[in-house]
Short mmCIF file of C-alpha atoms in Angstrom, two decimals:
data_model
loop_
_atom_site.label_atom_id
_atom_site.label_comp_id
_atom_site.label_asym_id
_atom_site.label_seq_id
_atom_site.Cartn_x
_atom_site.Cartn_y
_atom_site.Cartn_z
CA MET A 18 -44.48 10.03 59.07
CA ARG A 19 -44.22 11.39 55.53
CA ILE A 20 -47.93 11.45 55.03
CA THR A 21 -48.54 13.07 58.00
CA ILE A 22 -46.50 15.87 56.71
CA CYS A 23 -47.76 16.14 53.53
CA THR A 24 -51.54 15.80 55.17
CA SER A 25 -50.57 18.88 56.85
CA LEU A 26 -49.08 20.97 54.53
CA ILE A 27 -52.20 20.85 52.55
CA PHE A 28 -54.23 21.76 55.40
CA LEU A 29 -52.70 24.72 56.65
CA SER A 30 -52.86 25.78 52.60
CA LEU A 31 -56.10 24.97 52.00
CA VAL A 32 -57.35 26.68 55.29
CA ALA A 33 -54.95 29.62 54.58
CA SER A 34 -55.80 29.98 50.69
CA ALA A 35 -59.71 29.98 52.29
CA LYS A 36 -59.47 32.84 53.93
CA SER A 37 -57.38 34.89 51.78
CA GLY A 38 -59.60 33.57 48.51
CA SER A 39 -62.69 35.34 50.95
CA ASN A 40 -61.28 38.45 51.55
CA SER A 41 -60.67 38.68 47.50
CA ALA A 42 -64.21 38.17 46.54
CA GLY A 43 -65.05 40.99 48.29
CA GLN A 44 -63.18 43.35 46.32
CA ALA A 45 -64.68 45.34 43.97
CA ALA A 46 -64.40 44.77 39.69
CA GLN A 47 -60.89 45.27 38.77
CA THR A 48 -59.25 46.83 35.58
CA ASP A 49 -58.06 45.12 33.05
CA ALA A 50 -54.67 46.20 33.58
CA GLU A 51 -54.92 44.92 37.13
CA TYR A 52 -56.17 41.73 36.71
CA GLY A 53 -52.92 41.64 34.20
CA GLU A 54 -50.76 42.69 37.15
CA GLN A 55 -52.40 39.88 39.12
CA ALA A 56 -52.07 37.44 36.36
CA TYR A 57 -48.31 38.14 35.73
CA LYS A 58 -47.65 37.69 39.98
CA SER A 59 -49.79 34.65 40.65
CA ASN A 60 -48.55 32.83 37.13
CA CYS A 61 -45.13 33.31 36.22
CA THR A 62 -43.39 34.61 39.13
CA ARG A 63 -43.99 31.46 41.38
CA CYS A 64 -41.56 30.08 39.29
CA HIS A 65 -38.82 32.61 37.91
CA THR A 66 -37.85 35.97 37.69
CA ALA A 67 -38.81 38.66 35.69
CA PRO A 68 -37.89 38.01 31.54
CA PRO A 69 -36.27 40.69 29.35
CA ALA A 70 -37.68 42.89 27.56
CA LEU A 71 -39.39 41.65 24.25
CA SER A 72 -41.43 42.57 21.54
CA PRO A 73 -44.80 41.85 21.28
CA ARG A 74 -44.58 39.77 19.10
CA GLN A 75 -41.94 37.39 20.71
CA ALA A 76 -44.03 37.98 23.91
CA ASN A 77 -46.77 36.38 21.47
CA THR A 78 -44.60 33.39 21.11
CA ILE A 79 -43.56 33.10 25.02
CA MET A 80 -47.07 33.05 25.89
CA ARG A 81 -48.05 30.40 23.75
CA HIS A 82 -45.15 28.36 24.80
CA MET A 83 -46.51 29.24 28.91
CA ARG A 84 -50.15 28.51 27.95
CA ILE A 85 -48.64 25.02 27.43
CA LYS A 86 -45.67 25.20 30.39
CA ALA A 87 -47.99 26.01 33.38
CA ASN A 88 -51.30 25.68 31.93
CA LEU A 89 -52.38 28.74 31.92
CA PRO A 90 -55.69 29.61 31.46
CA ALA A 91 -56.41 31.57 27.96
CA ARG A 92 -57.78 34.12 30.20
CA ASP A 93 -54.76 34.59 32.32
CA ALA A 94 -52.13 34.26 29.23
CA GLN A 95 -54.06 37.64 27.18
CA ALA A 96 -53.72 39.36 30.30
CA VAL A 97 -50.28 38.56 30.92
CA TYR A 98 -49.65 39.06 27.34
CA GLN A 99 -50.98 42.57 27.77
CA TYR A 100 -49.13 43.35 31.33
CA LEU A 101 -45.85 42.49 30.41
CA LEU A 102 -46.59 45.12 26.69
CA GLN A 103 -47.66 47.63 29.13
CA SER A 104 -44.95 47.13 31.65
CA ASP A 105 -41.87 47.37 28.95
CA GLU A 106 -43.60 50.52 27.37
CA LYS A 107 -43.71 52.35 30.47
CA ASN A 108 -39.90 50.78 30.81
CA MET B 15 -61.03 41.40 33.71
CA PRO B 16 -60.40 40.68 30.01
CA GLY B 17 -63.01 38.73 28.12
CA GLY B 18 -60.56 36.08 27.11
CA GLY B 19 -61.91 35.08 23.84
CA GLU B 20 -58.90 34.07 21.15
CA LEU B 21 -55.02 34.13 22.03
CA LEU B 22 -53.20 36.84 21.86
CA LYS B 23 -54.44 37.83 18.37
CA THR B 24 -53.29 41.76 18.23
CA MET B 25 -49.75 40.52 17.29
CA PRO B 26 -48.68 37.83 15.24
CA PRO B 27 -46.13 35.89 16.59
CA ILE B 28 -42.33 35.13 15.92
CA PRO B 29 -40.26 32.23 16.21
CA VAL B 30 -38.08 32.81 19.73
CA VAL B 31 -34.98 30.89 20.91
CA SER B 32 -34.69 30.50 24.57
CA GLY B 33 -33.21 28.15 26.99
CA ASP B 34 -30.02 28.46 29.49
CA LEU B 35 -26.94 27.46 29.98
CA SER B 36 -25.46 25.91 33.46
CA PHE B 37 -22.30 25.08 35.22
CA ASN B 38 -22.38 23.08 38.22
CA THR B 39 -19.89 21.17 40.58
CA GLN B 40 -20.62 18.88 43.00
CA PHE B 41 -18.18 17.76 46.12
CA GLU B 42 -18.42 14.72 47.33
CA PRO B 43 -16.34 12.36 49.51
CA GLY B 44 -13.66 10.89 47.23
CA GLN B 45 -14.99 12.60 44.21
CA GLN B 46 -15.79 16.11 42.51
CA THR B 47 -18.37 16.00 39.60
CA MET B 48 -18.56 18.80 36.85
CA LEU B 49 -21.62 19.48 35.27
CA PRO B 50 -21.85 22.02 32.16
CA VAL B 51 -25.37 21.98 30.32
CA ILE B 52 -26.52 23.57 27.04
CA ALA B 53 -30.45 23.38 26.81
CA PRO B 54 -32.10 25.32 24.10
CA VAL B 55 -35.33 26.16 23.24
CA PHE B 56 -37.33 26.70 19.91
CA LEU B 57 -40.57 27.92 19.71
CA VAL B 58 -41.83 28.57 15.92
CA PRO B 59 -45.31 29.77 16.59
CA ILE B 60 -47.60 27.92 13.47
CA GLY B 61 -51.21 30.09 12.71
CA LYS B 62 -53.16 31.66 14.59
CA ARG B 63 -53.32 28.47 16.92
CA GLY B 64 -50.16 26.25 16.34
CA LEU B 65 -46.84 26.09 18.61
CA ILE B 66 -43.99 23.81 17.67
CA GLN B 67 -41.64 23.67 20.60
CA ALA B 68 -38.93 21.96 21.54
CA GLU B 69 -35.87 21.66 23.60
CA PHE B 70 -32.76 19.72 23.63
CA GLU B 71 -30.08 19.02 25.92
CA LEU B 72 -26.51 18.08 26.31
CA GLU B 73 -24.41 17.54 28.91
CA ALA B 74 -21.09 16.41 29.48
CA GLU B 75 -20.58 14.80 33.15
CA THR B 76 -16.87 15.16 34.92
CA VAL B 77 -16.24 13.12 37.15
CA HIS B 78 -13.10 13.24 39.03
CA HIS B 79 -11.97 10.40 41.12
CA SER B 80 -9.33 11.50 44.49
CA ASP B 81 -7.68 8.24 44.18
CA ALA B 82 -8.10 7.62 40.31
CA GLY B 83 -8.21 10.53 38.35
CA PHE B 84 -10.63 11.33 36.35
CA ASP B 85 -13.38 9.32 34.43
CA PRO B 86 -14.36 9.01 30.52
CA VAL B 87 -16.19 11.81 30.00
CA PRO B 88 -19.63 10.98 27.93
CA VAL B 89 -21.63 13.75 26.17
CA SER B 90 -25.10 13.06 26.80
CA LYS B 91 -27.36 14.32 24.17
CA SER B 92 -31.33 14.24 25.24
CA LEU B 93 -34.35 15.35 23.35
CA GLU B 94 -36.58 16.79 26.11
CA TYR B 95 -39.67 17.44 24.60
CA ALA B 96 -40.25 18.23 20.55
CA GLU B 97 -44.05 18.72 20.24
CA PHE B 98 -46.79 20.37 18.29
CA ASP B 99 -49.01 21.97 20.20
CA TYR B 100 -52.76 22.91 18.55
CA PHE B 101 -54.78 25.14 20.34
CA VAL B 102 -58.44 24.15 19.43
CA ASN B 103 -60.35 26.61 21.90
CA ARG B 104 -59.65 28.32 25.46
CA TYR B 105 -59.89 25.33 27.40
CA ILE B 106 -58.38 22.66 25.55
CA THR B 107 -54.83 22.10 23.75
CA LEU B 108 -53.97 19.11 21.72
CA VAL B 109 -50.27 17.94 21.90
CA GLY B 110 -48.76 15.68 19.69
CA GLY B 111 -45.07 13.98 19.14
CA ARG B 112 -42.40 14.10 22.46
CA PHE B 113 -43.54 16.06 25.68
CA ALA B 114 -41.88 15.52 28.81
CA GLU B 115 -43.90 13.47 31.47
CA PRO B 116 -46.77 16.04 33.10
CA PHE B 117 -46.14 13.31 36.63
CA ASP B 118 -45.64 16.08 39.61
CA ILE B 119 -44.46 19.66 38.89
CA TYR B 120 -40.86 19.14 38.62
CA LYS B 121 -40.12 17.97 35.32
CA GLU B 122 -42.49 20.46 33.08
CA ARG B 123 -41.94 23.31 35.46
CA LEU B 124 -39.03 23.47 37.76
CA ASP B 125 -36.21 20.97 35.32
CA ALA B 126 -35.14 24.11 33.68
CA ARG B 127 -31.76 24.49 35.70
CA TRP B 128 -32.18 28.42 35.62
CA ILE B 129 -35.31 27.97 37.57
CA ARG B 130 -34.44 25.48 40.40
CA ASP B 131 -33.87 26.61 43.45
CA LEU B 132 -31.46 23.90 44.19
CA GLN B 133 -29.28 22.23 41.70
CA GLU B 134 -29.80 18.27 42.59
CA PRO B 135 -33.17 17.55 41.62
CA PRO B 136 -34.98 15.70 44.30
CA LEU B 137 -34.52 11.91 45.02
CA ILE B 138 -38.10 10.66 43.40
CA PHE B 139 -37.67 12.98 40.74
CA ALA B 140 -35.92 9.92 38.71
CA PHE B 141 -39.25 8.13 38.59
CA SER B 142 -40.79 10.72 36.43
CA ASP B 143 -37.84 12.54 34.74
CA GLN B 144 -38.93 10.54 31.21
CA SER B 145 -40.60 12.05 27.94
CA GLY B 146 -43.00 10.25 26.17
CA ASN B 147 -43.62 9.92 22.48
CA GLY B 148 -47.17 10.20 22.26
CA GLY B 149 -49.91 12.67 22.86
CA GLU B 150 -51.63 14.70 25.28
CA VAL B 151 -55.14 16.92 26.48
CA ARG B 152 -54.31 19.95 28.27
CA GLY B 153 -55.88 23.29 29.81
CA GLY B 154 -56.44 25.41 32.18
CA VAL B 155 -60.11 26.23 32.86
CA PRO B 156 -61.46 28.60 35.07
CA LEU B 157 -63.76 28.03 37.55
CA GLY B 158 -64.69 31.33 38.64
CA ARG B 159 -62.38 34.48 39.52
CA GLN B 160 -60.46 32.48 42.22
CA VAL B 161 -60.55 29.16 41.32
CA ASP B 162 -58.79 27.67 38.08
CA LEU B 163 -58.76 23.81 37.40
CA ASN B 164 -55.61 22.61 35.33
CA TYR B 165 -55.66 18.94 33.60
CA THR B 166 -53.47 16.93 31.53
CA ALA B 167 -54.09 13.28 29.75
CA TYR B 168 -51.71 11.23 28.32
CA PHE B 169 -50.21 8.53 26.47
CA SER B 170 -47.10 7.57 25.26
CA ALA B 171 -45.93 4.66 22.82
CA GLU B 172 -43.12 2.28 23.50
CA THR B 173 -40.43 3.75 20.93
CA SER B 174 -36.71 2.63 20.84
CA GLY B 175 -33.21 5.30 21.13
CA GLU B 176 -30.88 6.98 22.92
CA ILE B 177 -31.47 10.09 22.43
CA ALA B 178 -35.90 10.11 22.46
CA GLY B 179 -36.81 7.08 23.21
CA SER B 180 -39.78 6.42 24.98
CA GLN B 181 -41.90 4.20 27.43
CA ARG B 182 -45.51 2.79 26.47
CA MET B 183 -46.91 4.22 29.51
CA MET B 184 -50.27 6.12 30.17
CA GLY B 185 -51.16 9.21 32.56
CA LEU B 186 -52.85 12.16 34.00
CA ARG B 187 -52.31 14.96 36.13
CA SER B 188 -55.24 17.74 37.79
CA SER B 189 -54.41 20.65 39.70
CA VAL B 190 -56.75 23.76 41.34
CA PHE B 191 -54.88 26.54 41.22
CA LEU B 192 -55.84 29.88 44.02
CA PRO B 193 -54.51 33.18 42.25
CA GLY B 194 -55.49 35.10 45.02
CA PRO B 195 -53.28 32.68 48.19
CA ARG B 196 -50.79 31.75 44.45
CA LEU B 197 -51.58 28.07 46.12
CA GLU B 198 -51.43 25.27 43.70
CA ILE B 199 -52.35 21.56 44.70
CA GLY B 200 -52.35 18.85 42.26
CA PHE B 201 -52.65 15.47 41.73
CA SER B 202 -50.62 12.51 39.43
CA PHE B 203 -51.21 8.69 38.63
CA ASN B 204 -49.54 6.88 35.71
CA HIS B 205 -48.85 3.36 34.83
CA THR B 206 -46.20 1.94 32.43
CA LEU B 207 -47.75 -0.18 29.91
CA GLN B 208 -44.60 -2.31 29.70
CA ASP B 209 -41.83 -4.62 31.30
CA THR B 210 -42.61 -3.18 35.51
CA HIS B 211 -45.44 -2.40 34.73
CA ALA B 212 -45.24 0.41 37.54
CA THR B 213 -47.92 2.18 38.79
CA GLY B 214 -47.40 5.86 40.75
CA PHE B 215 -49.52 8.79 42.45
CA GLY B 216 -48.29 11.86 43.23
CA THR B 217 -48.84 14.67 44.72
CA ASP B 218 -47.41 18.65 44.52
CA LEU B 219 -48.02 21.75 45.86
CA THR B 220 -46.67 25.37 45.38
CA TRP B 221 -47.40 28.04 47.59
CA THR B 222 -46.02 31.93 46.86
CA MET B 223 -46.95 33.02 49.62
CA ARG B 224 -48.78 36.93 49.71
CA LYS B 225 -47.40 38.48 53.57
CA ILE B 226 -44.00 37.00 53.93
CA PRO B 227 -41.30 36.60 51.09
CA LEU B 228 -41.48 32.52 50.75
CA ASP B 229 -42.14 30.12 48.09
CA LEU B 230 -43.03 26.44 49.59
CA ARG B 231 -42.91 23.65 46.69
CA ALA B 232 -43.91 20.22 47.67
CA GLU B 233 -44.26 16.57 45.57
CA SER B 234 -44.77 13.15 46.86
CA LEU B 235 -44.63 9.53 45.22
CA ILE B 236 -46.83 7.13 46.15
CA SER B 237 -45.61 3.70 44.43
CA PRO B 238 -45.98 0.07 45.42
CA ASP B 239 -43.11 -0.74 42.42
CA ALA B 240 -41.22 2.43 42.55
CA GLY B 241 -41.16 3.17 46.31
CA ASN B 242 -42.52 6.06 48.32
CA GLY B 243 -41.01 9.81 48.52
CA TYR B 244 -41.67 13.48 49.56
CA TRP B 245 -39.99 16.15 49.24
CA VAL B 246 -40.14 19.57 50.83
CA GLU B 247 -38.62 22.98 50.18
CA GLY B 248 -38.60 26.65 51.40
CA ALA B 249 -37.34 29.37 49.09
CA TRP B 250 -37.38 32.88 51.19
CA ARG B 251 -36.48 36.05 48.99
CA LEU B 252 -33.94 38.58 51.50
CA THR B 253 -36.21 41.84 50.14
CA ASN B 254 -36.29 42.86 54.03
CA SER B 255 -36.11 45.93 53.96
CA SER B 256 -34.15 46.09 56.82
CA LEU B 257 -31.67 43.89 55.18
CA PRO B 258 -28.42 45.37 52.84
CA ARG B 259 -29.96 45.94 49.82
CA TRP B 260 -27.12 44.02 48.07
CA LEU B 261 -28.86 40.81 49.82
CA HIS B 262 -32.72 41.77 48.24
CA ARG B 263 -30.93 40.12 45.29
CA SER B 264 -30.86 36.67 46.78
CA GLN B 265 -32.62 33.78 48.09
CA ALA B 266 -32.26 31.60 50.97
CA VAL B 267 -33.40 27.70 49.84
CA LEU B 268 -34.09 24.83 52.68
CA ARG B 269 -35.18 21.32 51.25
CA GLN B 270 -35.91 18.12 53.04
CA GLU B 271 -36.43 15.18 51.60
CA GLN B 272 -36.91 11.25 51.75
CA TYR B 273 -37.11 7.89 50.01
CA PHE B 274 -38.60 3.90 51.00
CA THR B 275 -37.36 1.88 48.73
CA PRO B 276 -40.63 -0.77 47.69
CA SER B 277 -39.95 -4.40 49.10
CA LYS B 278 -38.73 -5.06 45.65
CA PRO B 279 -36.67 -2.44 44.01
CA LEU B 280 -37.51 -1.26 40.44
CA GLU B 281 -33.83 -2.42 37.41
CA ASP B 282 -32.77 0.06 35.65
CA THR B 283 -33.69 3.07 37.61
CA GLU B 284 -32.01 6.02 39.28
CA LEU B 285 -33.83 5.53 42.16
CA PRO B 286 -31.49 4.83 45.30
CA THR B 287 -31.84 1.50 46.02
CA VAL B 288 -31.35 2.03 49.90
CA ASN B 289 -33.30 4.26 52.07
CA THR B 290 -32.47 7.61 52.24
CA THR B 291 -32.86 10.63 53.62
CA ARG B 292 -31.65 14.16 52.46
CA VAL B 293 -31.66 17.84 54.01
CA PHE B 294 -30.21 20.83 51.64
CA GLY B 295 -29.65 24.06 52.49
CA GLY B 296 -28.93 26.82 49.41
CA TRP B 297 -28.07 30.21 48.72
CA ASN B 298 -29.33 31.90 44.91
CA PHE B 299 -27.75 34.88 44.24
CA TYR B 300 -28.96 36.86 40.40
CA LEU B 301 -26.34 38.72 39.17
CA THR B 302 -29.40 39.80 36.80
CA ASP B 303 -32.58 38.40 36.29
CA GLY B 304 -30.83 35.74 33.78
CA LEU B 305 -27.64 35.19 34.96
CA ARG B 306 -27.49 33.35 38.90
CA ILE B 307 -24.93 31.80 41.15
CA SER B 308 -25.66 28.94 43.59
CA ALA B 309 -23.83 27.28 46.11
CA ALA B 310 -25.51 24.54 48.38
CA TYR B 311 -24.47 22.51 51.45
CA GLY B 312 -26.56 18.96 51.70
CA ARG B 313 -25.91 16.10 54.48
CA GLN B 314 -27.31 12.24 53.04
CA PHE B 315 -28.55 9.91 55.87
CA ALA B 316 -29.01 6.47 53.52
CA ASP B 317 -28.49 2.87 55.26
CA GLY B 318 -25.37 2.43 53.63
CA GLY B 319 -23.68 5.45 55.17
CA ASN B 320 -23.75 9.14 55.45
CA HIS B 321 -22.05 11.78 53.77
CA ASN B 322 -21.92 15.46 52.76
CA LEU B 323 -22.56 16.96 49.84
CA TRP B 324 -21.57 20.35 48.49
CA ASP B 325 -22.62 22.04 45.00
CA ILE B 326 -21.64 24.89 43.40
CA GLY B 327 -22.98 27.00 39.97
CA ILE B 328 -23.92 29.26 37.62
CA ASN B 329 -26.84 29.67 35.24
CA PHE B 330 -27.32 31.92 32.73
CA ARG B 331 -30.69 32.05 31.00
CA LEU B 332 -30.87 32.94 27.53
CA LEU B 333 -33.92 34.19 25.53
CA LYS B 334 -33.49 35.79 22.03
#
């Protein structure tokens, strides 16, 4: 019973992701800002709420921490870092 | 897309103190449990490629029996992790010291009380709720624009001690993350190299849906030695514009979980001793992004008897 539930969930998820992935692949090249926002929403918000405003030096430390905690690829860590700084500047 | 060269070379990092403070109380038939927890996290960057990070946890579980009064209140201290991380390059990070066991995802990512959607951890978390003293190799590798591969392999030595003890064990976790649909599917393996020589396999799934404000999380444990189990949890953010504005900062949570004991149960484990099924429904309300109040109701069905669980609490995220 439990194996059936888990297998079904994984199968449904894969089908949905394949569909969404093919749509994304067709999109035009992203800017750094767009990629940073996407990386932030894809990686950070799936576990926690937005952090408080961070100084650039604090954000640098936090991103090192998240590279470990979430196995964040270096590319995405850099993009999220830039996104956080730009978000704080806007606010 | 950024080139992704050396990590964050623009501004030198500084030490940061993070963590959380929380207080929860749980009601079961005949008893009330109160649990204040302080869990500070210290982050100290070292040079251009290093980080020392540590999390301590201090809790004082207070149990009141309706017929016998208060139990003694032990203050429990533990070192969740205290590790040195060295970023070798974009794809490889070496970790040495004490680390949280990366079996499934709950221990590493969801255990922090300001992050978990329900304060009561899943039944099978008792299998992976441990830390190791040794080393890890880990990293995240983009496989094109729409797929990331994550990996962690670890070895831990046997260490005695109440606060920072560990078992001799080895294991790995690997996952595929699809940033487009925000879906991650992982596989874990752990083998204890002493005493019980227990082996466990795990699978995990997280899916933050784009079209609807729903977070789906699930884990399973398959182990001939420790038993089998799973949990599936959905958290619905009430951001729909048709709802009252004050509700937008809240979240409704549902969890279903089951655990099945092995033919010969392990000793010295906090896993249930009988087959158990639980269902939880909860509610989280974010007063701010870092301050949350929560309430949950659960019903446990077990061979030894069924009962209700009520849980209310408050969590505060610290970041300085």
